[in-house]
Short mmCIF file of N, CA and C in Angstrom, two decimals:
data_model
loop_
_atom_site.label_atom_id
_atom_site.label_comp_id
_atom_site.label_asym_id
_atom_site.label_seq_id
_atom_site.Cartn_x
_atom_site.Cartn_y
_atom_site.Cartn_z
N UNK A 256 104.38 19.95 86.18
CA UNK A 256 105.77 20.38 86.19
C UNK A 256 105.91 21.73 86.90
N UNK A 257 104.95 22.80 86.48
CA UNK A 257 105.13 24.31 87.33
C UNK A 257 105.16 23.95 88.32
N UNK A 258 103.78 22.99 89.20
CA UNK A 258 103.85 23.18 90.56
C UNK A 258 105.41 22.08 91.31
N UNK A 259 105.56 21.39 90.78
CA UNK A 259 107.26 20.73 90.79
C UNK A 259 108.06 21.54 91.15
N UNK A 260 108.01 22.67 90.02
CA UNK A 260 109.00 23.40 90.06
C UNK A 260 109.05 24.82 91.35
N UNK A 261 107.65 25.12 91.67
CA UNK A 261 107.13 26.08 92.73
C UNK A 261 107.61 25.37 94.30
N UNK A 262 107.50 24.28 94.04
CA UNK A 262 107.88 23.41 95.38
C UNK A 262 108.88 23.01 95.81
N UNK A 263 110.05 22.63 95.16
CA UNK A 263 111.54 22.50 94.65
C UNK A 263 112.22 23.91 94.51
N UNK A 264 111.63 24.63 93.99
CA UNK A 264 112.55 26.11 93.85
C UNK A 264 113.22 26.80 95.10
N UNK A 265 112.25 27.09 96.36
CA UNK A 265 112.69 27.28 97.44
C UNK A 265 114.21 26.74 98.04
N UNK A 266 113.82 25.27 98.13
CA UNK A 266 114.98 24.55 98.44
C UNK A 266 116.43 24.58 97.40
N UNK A 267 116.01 24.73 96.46
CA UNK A 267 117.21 24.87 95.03
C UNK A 267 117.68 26.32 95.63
N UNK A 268 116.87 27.47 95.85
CA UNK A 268 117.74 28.64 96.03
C UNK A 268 118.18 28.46 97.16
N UNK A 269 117.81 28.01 98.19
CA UNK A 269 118.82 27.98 99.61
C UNK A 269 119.93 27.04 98.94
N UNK A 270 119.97 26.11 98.50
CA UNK A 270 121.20 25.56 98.25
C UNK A 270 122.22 26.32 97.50
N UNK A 271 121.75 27.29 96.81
CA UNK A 271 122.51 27.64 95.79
C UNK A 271 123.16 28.84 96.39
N UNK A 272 122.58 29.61 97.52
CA UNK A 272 123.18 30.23 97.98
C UNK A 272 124.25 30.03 99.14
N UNK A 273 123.70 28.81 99.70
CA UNK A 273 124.56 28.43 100.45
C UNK A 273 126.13 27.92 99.70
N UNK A 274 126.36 27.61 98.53
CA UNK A 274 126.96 27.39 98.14
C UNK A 274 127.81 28.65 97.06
N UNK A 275 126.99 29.36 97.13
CA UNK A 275 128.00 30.99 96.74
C UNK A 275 129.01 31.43 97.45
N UNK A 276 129.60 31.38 98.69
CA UNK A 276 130.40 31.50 99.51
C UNK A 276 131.59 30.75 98.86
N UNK A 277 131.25 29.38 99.25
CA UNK A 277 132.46 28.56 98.31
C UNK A 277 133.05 28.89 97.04
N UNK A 278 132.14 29.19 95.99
CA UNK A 278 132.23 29.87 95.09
C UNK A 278 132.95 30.82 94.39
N UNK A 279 132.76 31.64 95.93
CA UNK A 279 133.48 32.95 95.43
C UNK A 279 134.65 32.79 96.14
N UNK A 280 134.57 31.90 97.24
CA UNK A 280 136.44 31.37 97.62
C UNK A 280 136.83 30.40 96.72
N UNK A 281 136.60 30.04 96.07
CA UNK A 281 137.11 29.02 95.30
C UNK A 281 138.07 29.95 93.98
N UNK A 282 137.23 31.36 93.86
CA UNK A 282 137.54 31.86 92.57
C UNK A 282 138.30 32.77 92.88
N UNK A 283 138.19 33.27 94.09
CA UNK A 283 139.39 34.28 94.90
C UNK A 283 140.68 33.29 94.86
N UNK A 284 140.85 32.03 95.12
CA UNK A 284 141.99 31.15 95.07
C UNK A 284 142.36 31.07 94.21
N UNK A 285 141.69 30.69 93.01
CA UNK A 285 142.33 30.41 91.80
C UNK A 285 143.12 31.68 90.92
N UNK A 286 142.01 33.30 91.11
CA UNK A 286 142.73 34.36 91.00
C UNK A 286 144.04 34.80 91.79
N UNK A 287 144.16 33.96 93.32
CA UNK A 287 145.45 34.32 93.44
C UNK A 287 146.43 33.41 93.31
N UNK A 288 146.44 31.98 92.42
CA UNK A 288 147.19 31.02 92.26
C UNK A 288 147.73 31.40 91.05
N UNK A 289 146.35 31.90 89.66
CA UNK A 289 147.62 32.97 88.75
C UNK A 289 147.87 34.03 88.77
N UNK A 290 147.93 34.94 89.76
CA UNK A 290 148.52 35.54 89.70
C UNK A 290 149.92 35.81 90.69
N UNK A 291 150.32 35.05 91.01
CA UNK A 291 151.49 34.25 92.67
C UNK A 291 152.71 34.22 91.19
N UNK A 292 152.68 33.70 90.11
CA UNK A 292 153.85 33.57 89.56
C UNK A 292 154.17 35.33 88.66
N UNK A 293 153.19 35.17 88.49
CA UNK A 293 153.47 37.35 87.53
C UNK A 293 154.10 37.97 88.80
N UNK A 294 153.51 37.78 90.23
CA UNK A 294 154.25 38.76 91.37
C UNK A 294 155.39 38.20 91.36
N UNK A 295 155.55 36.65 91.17
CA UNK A 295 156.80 36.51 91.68
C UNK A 295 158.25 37.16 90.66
N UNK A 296 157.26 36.91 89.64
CA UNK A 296 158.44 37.12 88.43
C UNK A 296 158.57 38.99 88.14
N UNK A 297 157.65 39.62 88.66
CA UNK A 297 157.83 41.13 88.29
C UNK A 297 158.91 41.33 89.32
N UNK A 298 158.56 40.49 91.03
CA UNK A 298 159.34 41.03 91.55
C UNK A 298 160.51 40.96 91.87
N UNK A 299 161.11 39.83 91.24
CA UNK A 299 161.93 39.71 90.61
C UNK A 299 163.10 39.85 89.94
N UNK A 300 162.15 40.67 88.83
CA UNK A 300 163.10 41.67 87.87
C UNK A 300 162.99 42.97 88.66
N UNK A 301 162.15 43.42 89.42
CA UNK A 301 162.16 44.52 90.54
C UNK A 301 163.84 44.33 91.15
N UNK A 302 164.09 43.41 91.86
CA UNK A 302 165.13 43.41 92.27
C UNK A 302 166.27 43.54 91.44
N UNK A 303 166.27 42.66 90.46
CA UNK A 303 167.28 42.85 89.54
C UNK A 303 168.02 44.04 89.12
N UNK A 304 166.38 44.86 88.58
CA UNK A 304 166.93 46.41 88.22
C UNK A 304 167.49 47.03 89.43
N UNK A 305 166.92 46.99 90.74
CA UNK A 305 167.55 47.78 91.80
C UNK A 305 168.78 47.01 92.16
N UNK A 306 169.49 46.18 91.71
CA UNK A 306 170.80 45.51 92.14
C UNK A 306 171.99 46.28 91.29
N UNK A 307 171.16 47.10 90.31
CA UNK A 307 172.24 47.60 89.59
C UNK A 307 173.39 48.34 90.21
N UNK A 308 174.86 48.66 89.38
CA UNK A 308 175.88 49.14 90.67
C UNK A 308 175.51 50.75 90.23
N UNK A 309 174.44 51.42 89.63
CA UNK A 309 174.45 53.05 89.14
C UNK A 309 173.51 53.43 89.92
N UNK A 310 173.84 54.52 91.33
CA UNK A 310 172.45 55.04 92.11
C UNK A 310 171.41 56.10 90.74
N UNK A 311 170.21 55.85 91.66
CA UNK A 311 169.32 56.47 90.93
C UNK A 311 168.65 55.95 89.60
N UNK A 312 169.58 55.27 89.35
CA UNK A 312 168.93 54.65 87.84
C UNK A 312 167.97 54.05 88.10
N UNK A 313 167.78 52.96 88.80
CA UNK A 313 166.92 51.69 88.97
C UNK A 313 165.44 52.30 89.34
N UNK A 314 165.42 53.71 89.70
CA UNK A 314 163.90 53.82 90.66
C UNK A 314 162.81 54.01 89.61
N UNK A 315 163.40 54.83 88.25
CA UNK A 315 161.86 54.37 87.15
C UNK A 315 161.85 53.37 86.66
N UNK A 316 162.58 52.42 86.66
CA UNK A 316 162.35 51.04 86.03
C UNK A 316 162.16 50.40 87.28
N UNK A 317 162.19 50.33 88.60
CA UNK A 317 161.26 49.72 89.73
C UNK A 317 159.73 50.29 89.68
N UNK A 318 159.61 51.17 89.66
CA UNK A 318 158.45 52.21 89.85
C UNK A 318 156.93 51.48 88.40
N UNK A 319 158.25 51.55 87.00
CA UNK A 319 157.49 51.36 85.82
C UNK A 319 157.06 49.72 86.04
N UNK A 320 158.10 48.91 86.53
CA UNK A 320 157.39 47.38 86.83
C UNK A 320 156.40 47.41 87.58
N UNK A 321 156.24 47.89 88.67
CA UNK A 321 155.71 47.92 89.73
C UNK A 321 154.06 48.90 89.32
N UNK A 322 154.02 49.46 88.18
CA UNK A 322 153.02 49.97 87.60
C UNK A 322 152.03 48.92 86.63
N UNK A 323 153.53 48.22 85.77
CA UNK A 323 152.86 47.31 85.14
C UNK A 323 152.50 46.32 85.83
N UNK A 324 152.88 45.69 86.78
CA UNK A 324 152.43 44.45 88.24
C UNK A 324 150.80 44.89 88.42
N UNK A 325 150.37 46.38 88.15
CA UNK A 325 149.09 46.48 88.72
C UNK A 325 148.11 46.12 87.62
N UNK A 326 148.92 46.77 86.58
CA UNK A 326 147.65 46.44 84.90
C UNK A 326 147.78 44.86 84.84
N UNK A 327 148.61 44.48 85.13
CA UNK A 327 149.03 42.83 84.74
C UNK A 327 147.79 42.37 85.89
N UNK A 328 147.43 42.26 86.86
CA UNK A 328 146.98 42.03 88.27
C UNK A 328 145.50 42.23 88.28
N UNK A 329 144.96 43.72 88.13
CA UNK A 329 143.97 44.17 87.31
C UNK A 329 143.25 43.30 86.37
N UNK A 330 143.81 42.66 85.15
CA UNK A 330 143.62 42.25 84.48
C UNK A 330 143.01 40.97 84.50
N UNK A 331 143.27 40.00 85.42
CA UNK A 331 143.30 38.85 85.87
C UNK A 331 141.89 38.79 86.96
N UNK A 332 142.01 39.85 87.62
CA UNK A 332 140.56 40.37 88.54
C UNK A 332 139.57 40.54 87.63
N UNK A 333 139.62 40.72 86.30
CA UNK A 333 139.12 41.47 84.95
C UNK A 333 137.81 43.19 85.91
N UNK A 334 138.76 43.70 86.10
CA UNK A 334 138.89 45.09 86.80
C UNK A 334 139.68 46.02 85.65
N UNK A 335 138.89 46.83 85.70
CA UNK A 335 139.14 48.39 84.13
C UNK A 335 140.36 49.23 85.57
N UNK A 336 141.45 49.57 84.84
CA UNK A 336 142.46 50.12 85.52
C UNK A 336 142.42 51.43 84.46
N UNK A 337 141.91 52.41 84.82
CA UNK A 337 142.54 53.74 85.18
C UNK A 337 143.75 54.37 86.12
N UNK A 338 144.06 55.83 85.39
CA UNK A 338 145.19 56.65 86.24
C UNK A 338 144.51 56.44 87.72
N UNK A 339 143.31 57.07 87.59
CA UNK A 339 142.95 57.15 89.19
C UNK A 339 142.96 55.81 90.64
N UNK A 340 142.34 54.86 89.60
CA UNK A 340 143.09 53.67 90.49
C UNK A 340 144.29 53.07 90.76
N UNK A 341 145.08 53.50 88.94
CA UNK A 341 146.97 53.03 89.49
C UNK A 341 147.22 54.16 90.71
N UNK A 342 146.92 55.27 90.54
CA UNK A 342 147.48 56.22 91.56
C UNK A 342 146.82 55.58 93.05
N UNK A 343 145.76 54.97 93.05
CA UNK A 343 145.25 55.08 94.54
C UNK A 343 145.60 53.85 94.96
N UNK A 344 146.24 52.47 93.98
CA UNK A 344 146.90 51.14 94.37
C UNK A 344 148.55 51.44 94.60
N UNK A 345 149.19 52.34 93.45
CA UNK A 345 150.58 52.36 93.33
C UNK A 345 151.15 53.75 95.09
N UNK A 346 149.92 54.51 95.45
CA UNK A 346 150.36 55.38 96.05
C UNK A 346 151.06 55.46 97.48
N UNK A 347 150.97 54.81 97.85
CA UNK A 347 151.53 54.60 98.83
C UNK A 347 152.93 54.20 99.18
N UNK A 348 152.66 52.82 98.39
CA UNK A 348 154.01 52.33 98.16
C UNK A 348 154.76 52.86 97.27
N UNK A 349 154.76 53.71 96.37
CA UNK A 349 155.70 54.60 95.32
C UNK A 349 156.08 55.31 96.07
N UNK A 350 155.32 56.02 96.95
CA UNK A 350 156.45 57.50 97.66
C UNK A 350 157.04 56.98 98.63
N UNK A 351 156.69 55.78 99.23
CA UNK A 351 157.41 55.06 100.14
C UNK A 351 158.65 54.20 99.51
N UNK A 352 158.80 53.66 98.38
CA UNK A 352 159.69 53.35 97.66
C UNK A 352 160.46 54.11 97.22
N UNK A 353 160.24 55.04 96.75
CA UNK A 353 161.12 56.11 95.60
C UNK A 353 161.72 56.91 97.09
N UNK A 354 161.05 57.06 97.90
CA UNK A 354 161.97 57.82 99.48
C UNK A 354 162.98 56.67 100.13
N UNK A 355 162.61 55.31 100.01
CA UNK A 355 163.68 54.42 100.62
C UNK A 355 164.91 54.46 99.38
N UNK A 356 164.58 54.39 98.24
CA UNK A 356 165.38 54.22 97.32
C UNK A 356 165.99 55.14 96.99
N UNK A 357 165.96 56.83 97.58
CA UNK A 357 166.71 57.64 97.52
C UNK A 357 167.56 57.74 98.26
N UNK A 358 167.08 57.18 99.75
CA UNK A 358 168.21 57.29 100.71
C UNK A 358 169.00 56.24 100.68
N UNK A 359 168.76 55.16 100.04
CA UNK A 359 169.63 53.55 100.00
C UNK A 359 170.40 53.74 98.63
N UNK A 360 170.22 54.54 97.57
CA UNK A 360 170.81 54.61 96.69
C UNK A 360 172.17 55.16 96.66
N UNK A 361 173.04 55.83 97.63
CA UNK A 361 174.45 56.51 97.46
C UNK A 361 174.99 54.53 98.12
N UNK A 362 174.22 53.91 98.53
CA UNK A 362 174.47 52.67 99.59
C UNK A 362 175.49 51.81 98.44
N UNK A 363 174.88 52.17 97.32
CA UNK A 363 175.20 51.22 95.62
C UNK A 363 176.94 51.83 95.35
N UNK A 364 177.13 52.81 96.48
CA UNK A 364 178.67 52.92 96.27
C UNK A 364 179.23 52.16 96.85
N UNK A 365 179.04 51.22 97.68
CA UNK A 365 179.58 50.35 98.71
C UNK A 365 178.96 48.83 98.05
N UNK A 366 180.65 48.51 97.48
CA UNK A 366 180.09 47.04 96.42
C UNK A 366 179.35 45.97 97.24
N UNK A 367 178.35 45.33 96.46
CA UNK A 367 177.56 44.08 97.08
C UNK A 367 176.87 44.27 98.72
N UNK A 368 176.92 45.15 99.53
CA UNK A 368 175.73 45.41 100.32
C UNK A 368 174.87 46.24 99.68
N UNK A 369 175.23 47.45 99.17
CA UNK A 369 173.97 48.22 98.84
C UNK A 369 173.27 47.68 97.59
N UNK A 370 173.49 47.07 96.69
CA UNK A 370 173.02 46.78 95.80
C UNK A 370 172.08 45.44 96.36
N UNK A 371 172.47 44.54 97.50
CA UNK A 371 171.69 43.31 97.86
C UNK A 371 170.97 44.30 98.55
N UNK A 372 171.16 45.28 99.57
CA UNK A 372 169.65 45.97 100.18
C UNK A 372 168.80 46.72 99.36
N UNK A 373 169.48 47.21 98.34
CA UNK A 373 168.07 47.40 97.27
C UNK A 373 167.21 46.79 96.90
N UNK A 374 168.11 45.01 96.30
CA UNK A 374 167.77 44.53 95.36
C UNK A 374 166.25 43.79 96.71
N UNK A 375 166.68 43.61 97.69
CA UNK A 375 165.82 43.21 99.02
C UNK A 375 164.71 44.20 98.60
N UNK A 376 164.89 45.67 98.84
CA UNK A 376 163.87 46.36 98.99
C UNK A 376 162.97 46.48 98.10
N UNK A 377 163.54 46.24 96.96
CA UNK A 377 162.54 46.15 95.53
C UNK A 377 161.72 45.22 95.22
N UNK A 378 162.23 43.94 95.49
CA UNK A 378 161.62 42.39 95.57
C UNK A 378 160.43 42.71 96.78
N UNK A 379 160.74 42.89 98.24
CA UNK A 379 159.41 42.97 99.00
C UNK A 379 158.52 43.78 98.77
N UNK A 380 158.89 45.36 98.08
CA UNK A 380 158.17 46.12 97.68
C UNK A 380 157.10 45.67 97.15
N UNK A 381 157.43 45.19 96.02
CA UNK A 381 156.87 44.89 94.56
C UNK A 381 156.22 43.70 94.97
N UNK A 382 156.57 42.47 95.78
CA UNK A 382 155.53 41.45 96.14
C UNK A 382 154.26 41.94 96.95
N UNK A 383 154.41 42.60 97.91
CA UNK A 383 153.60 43.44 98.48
C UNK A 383 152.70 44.08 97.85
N UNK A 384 153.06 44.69 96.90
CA UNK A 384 152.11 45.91 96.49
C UNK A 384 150.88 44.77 95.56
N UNK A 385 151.78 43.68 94.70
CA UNK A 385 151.30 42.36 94.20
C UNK A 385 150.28 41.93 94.98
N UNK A 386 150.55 41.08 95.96
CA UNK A 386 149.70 40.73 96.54
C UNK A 386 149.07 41.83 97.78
N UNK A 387 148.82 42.83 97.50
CA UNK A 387 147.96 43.86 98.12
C UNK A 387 146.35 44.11 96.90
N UNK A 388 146.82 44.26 95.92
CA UNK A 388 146.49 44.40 94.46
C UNK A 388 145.61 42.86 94.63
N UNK A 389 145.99 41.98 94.55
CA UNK A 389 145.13 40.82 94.75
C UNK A 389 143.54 40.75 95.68
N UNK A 390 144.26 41.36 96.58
CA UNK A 390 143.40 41.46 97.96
C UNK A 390 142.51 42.82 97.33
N UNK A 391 142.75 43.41 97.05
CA UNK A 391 141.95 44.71 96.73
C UNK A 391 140.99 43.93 95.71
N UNK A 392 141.47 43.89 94.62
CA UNK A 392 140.50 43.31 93.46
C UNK A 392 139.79 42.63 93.68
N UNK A 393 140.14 41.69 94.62
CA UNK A 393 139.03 40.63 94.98
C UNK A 393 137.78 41.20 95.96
N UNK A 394 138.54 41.92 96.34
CA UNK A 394 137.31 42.97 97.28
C UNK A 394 136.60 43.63 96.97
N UNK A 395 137.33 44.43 95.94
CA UNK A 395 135.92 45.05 94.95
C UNK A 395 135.27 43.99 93.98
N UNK A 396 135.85 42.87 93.47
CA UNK A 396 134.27 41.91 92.38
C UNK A 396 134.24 41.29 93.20
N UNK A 397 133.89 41.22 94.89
CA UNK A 397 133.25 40.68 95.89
C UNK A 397 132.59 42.07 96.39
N UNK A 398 132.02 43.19 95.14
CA UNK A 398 131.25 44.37 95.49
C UNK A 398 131.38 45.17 97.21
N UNK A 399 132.73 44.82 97.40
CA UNK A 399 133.51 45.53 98.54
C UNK A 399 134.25 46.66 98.12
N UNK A 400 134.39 47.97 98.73
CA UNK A 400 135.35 48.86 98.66
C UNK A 400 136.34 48.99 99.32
N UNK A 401 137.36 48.80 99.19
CA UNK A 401 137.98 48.62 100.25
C UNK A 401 138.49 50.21 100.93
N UNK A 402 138.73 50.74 101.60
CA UNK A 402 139.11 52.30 101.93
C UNK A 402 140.98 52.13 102.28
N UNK A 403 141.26 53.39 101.50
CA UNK A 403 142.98 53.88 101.79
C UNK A 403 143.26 53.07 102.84
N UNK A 404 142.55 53.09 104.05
CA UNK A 404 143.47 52.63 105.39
C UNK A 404 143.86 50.95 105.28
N UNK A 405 142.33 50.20 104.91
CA UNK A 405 142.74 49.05 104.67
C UNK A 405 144.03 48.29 103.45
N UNK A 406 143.63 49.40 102.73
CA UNK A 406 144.45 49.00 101.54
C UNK A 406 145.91 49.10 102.09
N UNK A 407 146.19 50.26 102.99
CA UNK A 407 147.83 50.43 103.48
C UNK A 407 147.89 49.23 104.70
N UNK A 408 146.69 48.56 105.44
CA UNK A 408 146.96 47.89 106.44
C UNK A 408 147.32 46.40 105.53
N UNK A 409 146.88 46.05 104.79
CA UNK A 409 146.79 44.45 103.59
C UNK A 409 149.07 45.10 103.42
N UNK A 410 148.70 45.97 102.78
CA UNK A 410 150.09 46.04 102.33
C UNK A 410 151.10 46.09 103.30
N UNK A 411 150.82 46.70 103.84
CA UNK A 411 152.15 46.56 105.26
C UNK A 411 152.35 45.11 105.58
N UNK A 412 151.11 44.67 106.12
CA UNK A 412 151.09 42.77 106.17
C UNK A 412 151.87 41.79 104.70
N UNK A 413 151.35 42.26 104.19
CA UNK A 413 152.14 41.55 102.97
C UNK A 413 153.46 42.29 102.92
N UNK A 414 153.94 43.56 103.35
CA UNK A 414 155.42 43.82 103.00
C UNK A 414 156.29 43.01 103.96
N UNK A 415 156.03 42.76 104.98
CA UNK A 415 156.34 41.78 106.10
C UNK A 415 156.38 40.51 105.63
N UNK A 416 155.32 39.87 105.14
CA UNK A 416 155.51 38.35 104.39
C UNK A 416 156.93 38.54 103.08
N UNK A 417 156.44 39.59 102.64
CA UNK A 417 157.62 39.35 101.74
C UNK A 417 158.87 39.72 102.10
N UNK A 418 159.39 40.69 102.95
CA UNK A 418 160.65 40.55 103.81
C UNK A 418 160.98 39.25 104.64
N UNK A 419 160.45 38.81 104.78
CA UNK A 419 160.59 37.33 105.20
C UNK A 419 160.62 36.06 104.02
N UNK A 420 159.82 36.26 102.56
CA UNK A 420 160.24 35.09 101.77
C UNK A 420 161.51 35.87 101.06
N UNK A 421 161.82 36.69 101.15
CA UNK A 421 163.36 37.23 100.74
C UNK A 421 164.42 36.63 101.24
N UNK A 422 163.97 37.22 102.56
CA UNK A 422 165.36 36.24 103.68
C UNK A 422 165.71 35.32 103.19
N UNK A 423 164.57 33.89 103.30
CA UNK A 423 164.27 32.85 103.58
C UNK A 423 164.89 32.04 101.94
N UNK A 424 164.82 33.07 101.09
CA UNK A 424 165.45 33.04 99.64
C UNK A 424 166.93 33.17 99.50
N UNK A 425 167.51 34.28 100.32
CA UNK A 425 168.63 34.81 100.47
C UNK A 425 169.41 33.30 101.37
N UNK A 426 168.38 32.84 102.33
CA UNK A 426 169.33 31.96 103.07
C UNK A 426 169.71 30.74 102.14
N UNK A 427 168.25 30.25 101.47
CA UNK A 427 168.18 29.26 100.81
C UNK A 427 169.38 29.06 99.56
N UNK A 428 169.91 30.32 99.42
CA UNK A 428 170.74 30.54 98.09
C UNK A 428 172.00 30.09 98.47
N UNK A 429 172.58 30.33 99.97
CA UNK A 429 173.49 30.76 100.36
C UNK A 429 173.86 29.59 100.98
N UNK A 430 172.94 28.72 100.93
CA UNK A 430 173.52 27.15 101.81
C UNK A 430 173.73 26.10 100.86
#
């Protein structure tokens, strides 16, 4: 049986590695299949709160979803979320949010456009940062780091996908 097993082993580990790849795409998919409905639904209520007709109100309750989107997200990666990582996932897009949402917020005086370009800006925000957060996590328990630049290049790409399933939502509503 040892020498069976001395002779066979070789070939068992090439297979087995060859088949780790799949593996770990298989489990990157399924981590982002649950987590596709939490983005969809945080971002969501992201919009919701920023549809409100009161400027200024909506940006800590966008900001606070959009915090919890990362522990929720995190969680699912089963990734330990500290301040230092919400700050280095949420950072970008928070000062870039809370600066669009200052200048679009007097917009909420002007009924039903400014409140639909918020409620726009909050929804892509927040999917974005979602599925940025996906892509990250999976990169680090695929023992990758990912660095600031990539992390802002994933998110820009995804803020673009999600300005586009907005539209594509907005049109769908409207026909």
């Amino acid at each position: 049986l040892k020498e069976a097993l001395i002779e066979v082993l070789p070939a068992a580990c090439r297979q087995a590695f060859l088949h780790l790849d799949d593996v770990r795409k298989s489990l990157a998919d399924l981590s982002a299949r649950q987590a596709l409905p939490t983005i969809i639904r945080y971002s969501s209520l992201a919009a919701t709160a920023a549809a409100t007709p009161l400027p200024w109100i909506d940006i800590p309750v966008v900001l606070a979803l959009q915090s919890r989107l990362i522990y929720v997200i995190a969680e699912l990666y089963d990734q330990k979320m500290n301040v230092d990582l919400l700050t280095k996932m949420a950072g970008a897009a928070a000062g870039q949010l809370a600066l669009r949402f200052a200048v679009k917020a007097p917009l909420k005086m002007v009924p039903f456009i400014g409140q639909t370009a918020n409620a726009a800006m909050a929804f892509a925000y927040t999917y974005s940062l979602g599925k940025a957060c996906c892509w990250y996590f999976g990169e680090v328990r695929n023992g990758h780091a990912p660095t600031p630049e990539e992390l802002n290049r994933v998110w820009g790409d995804q803020l673009e996908q999600a300005t586009n399933i907005w539209r594509n939502r907005r049109a769908s509503t409207n026909n």
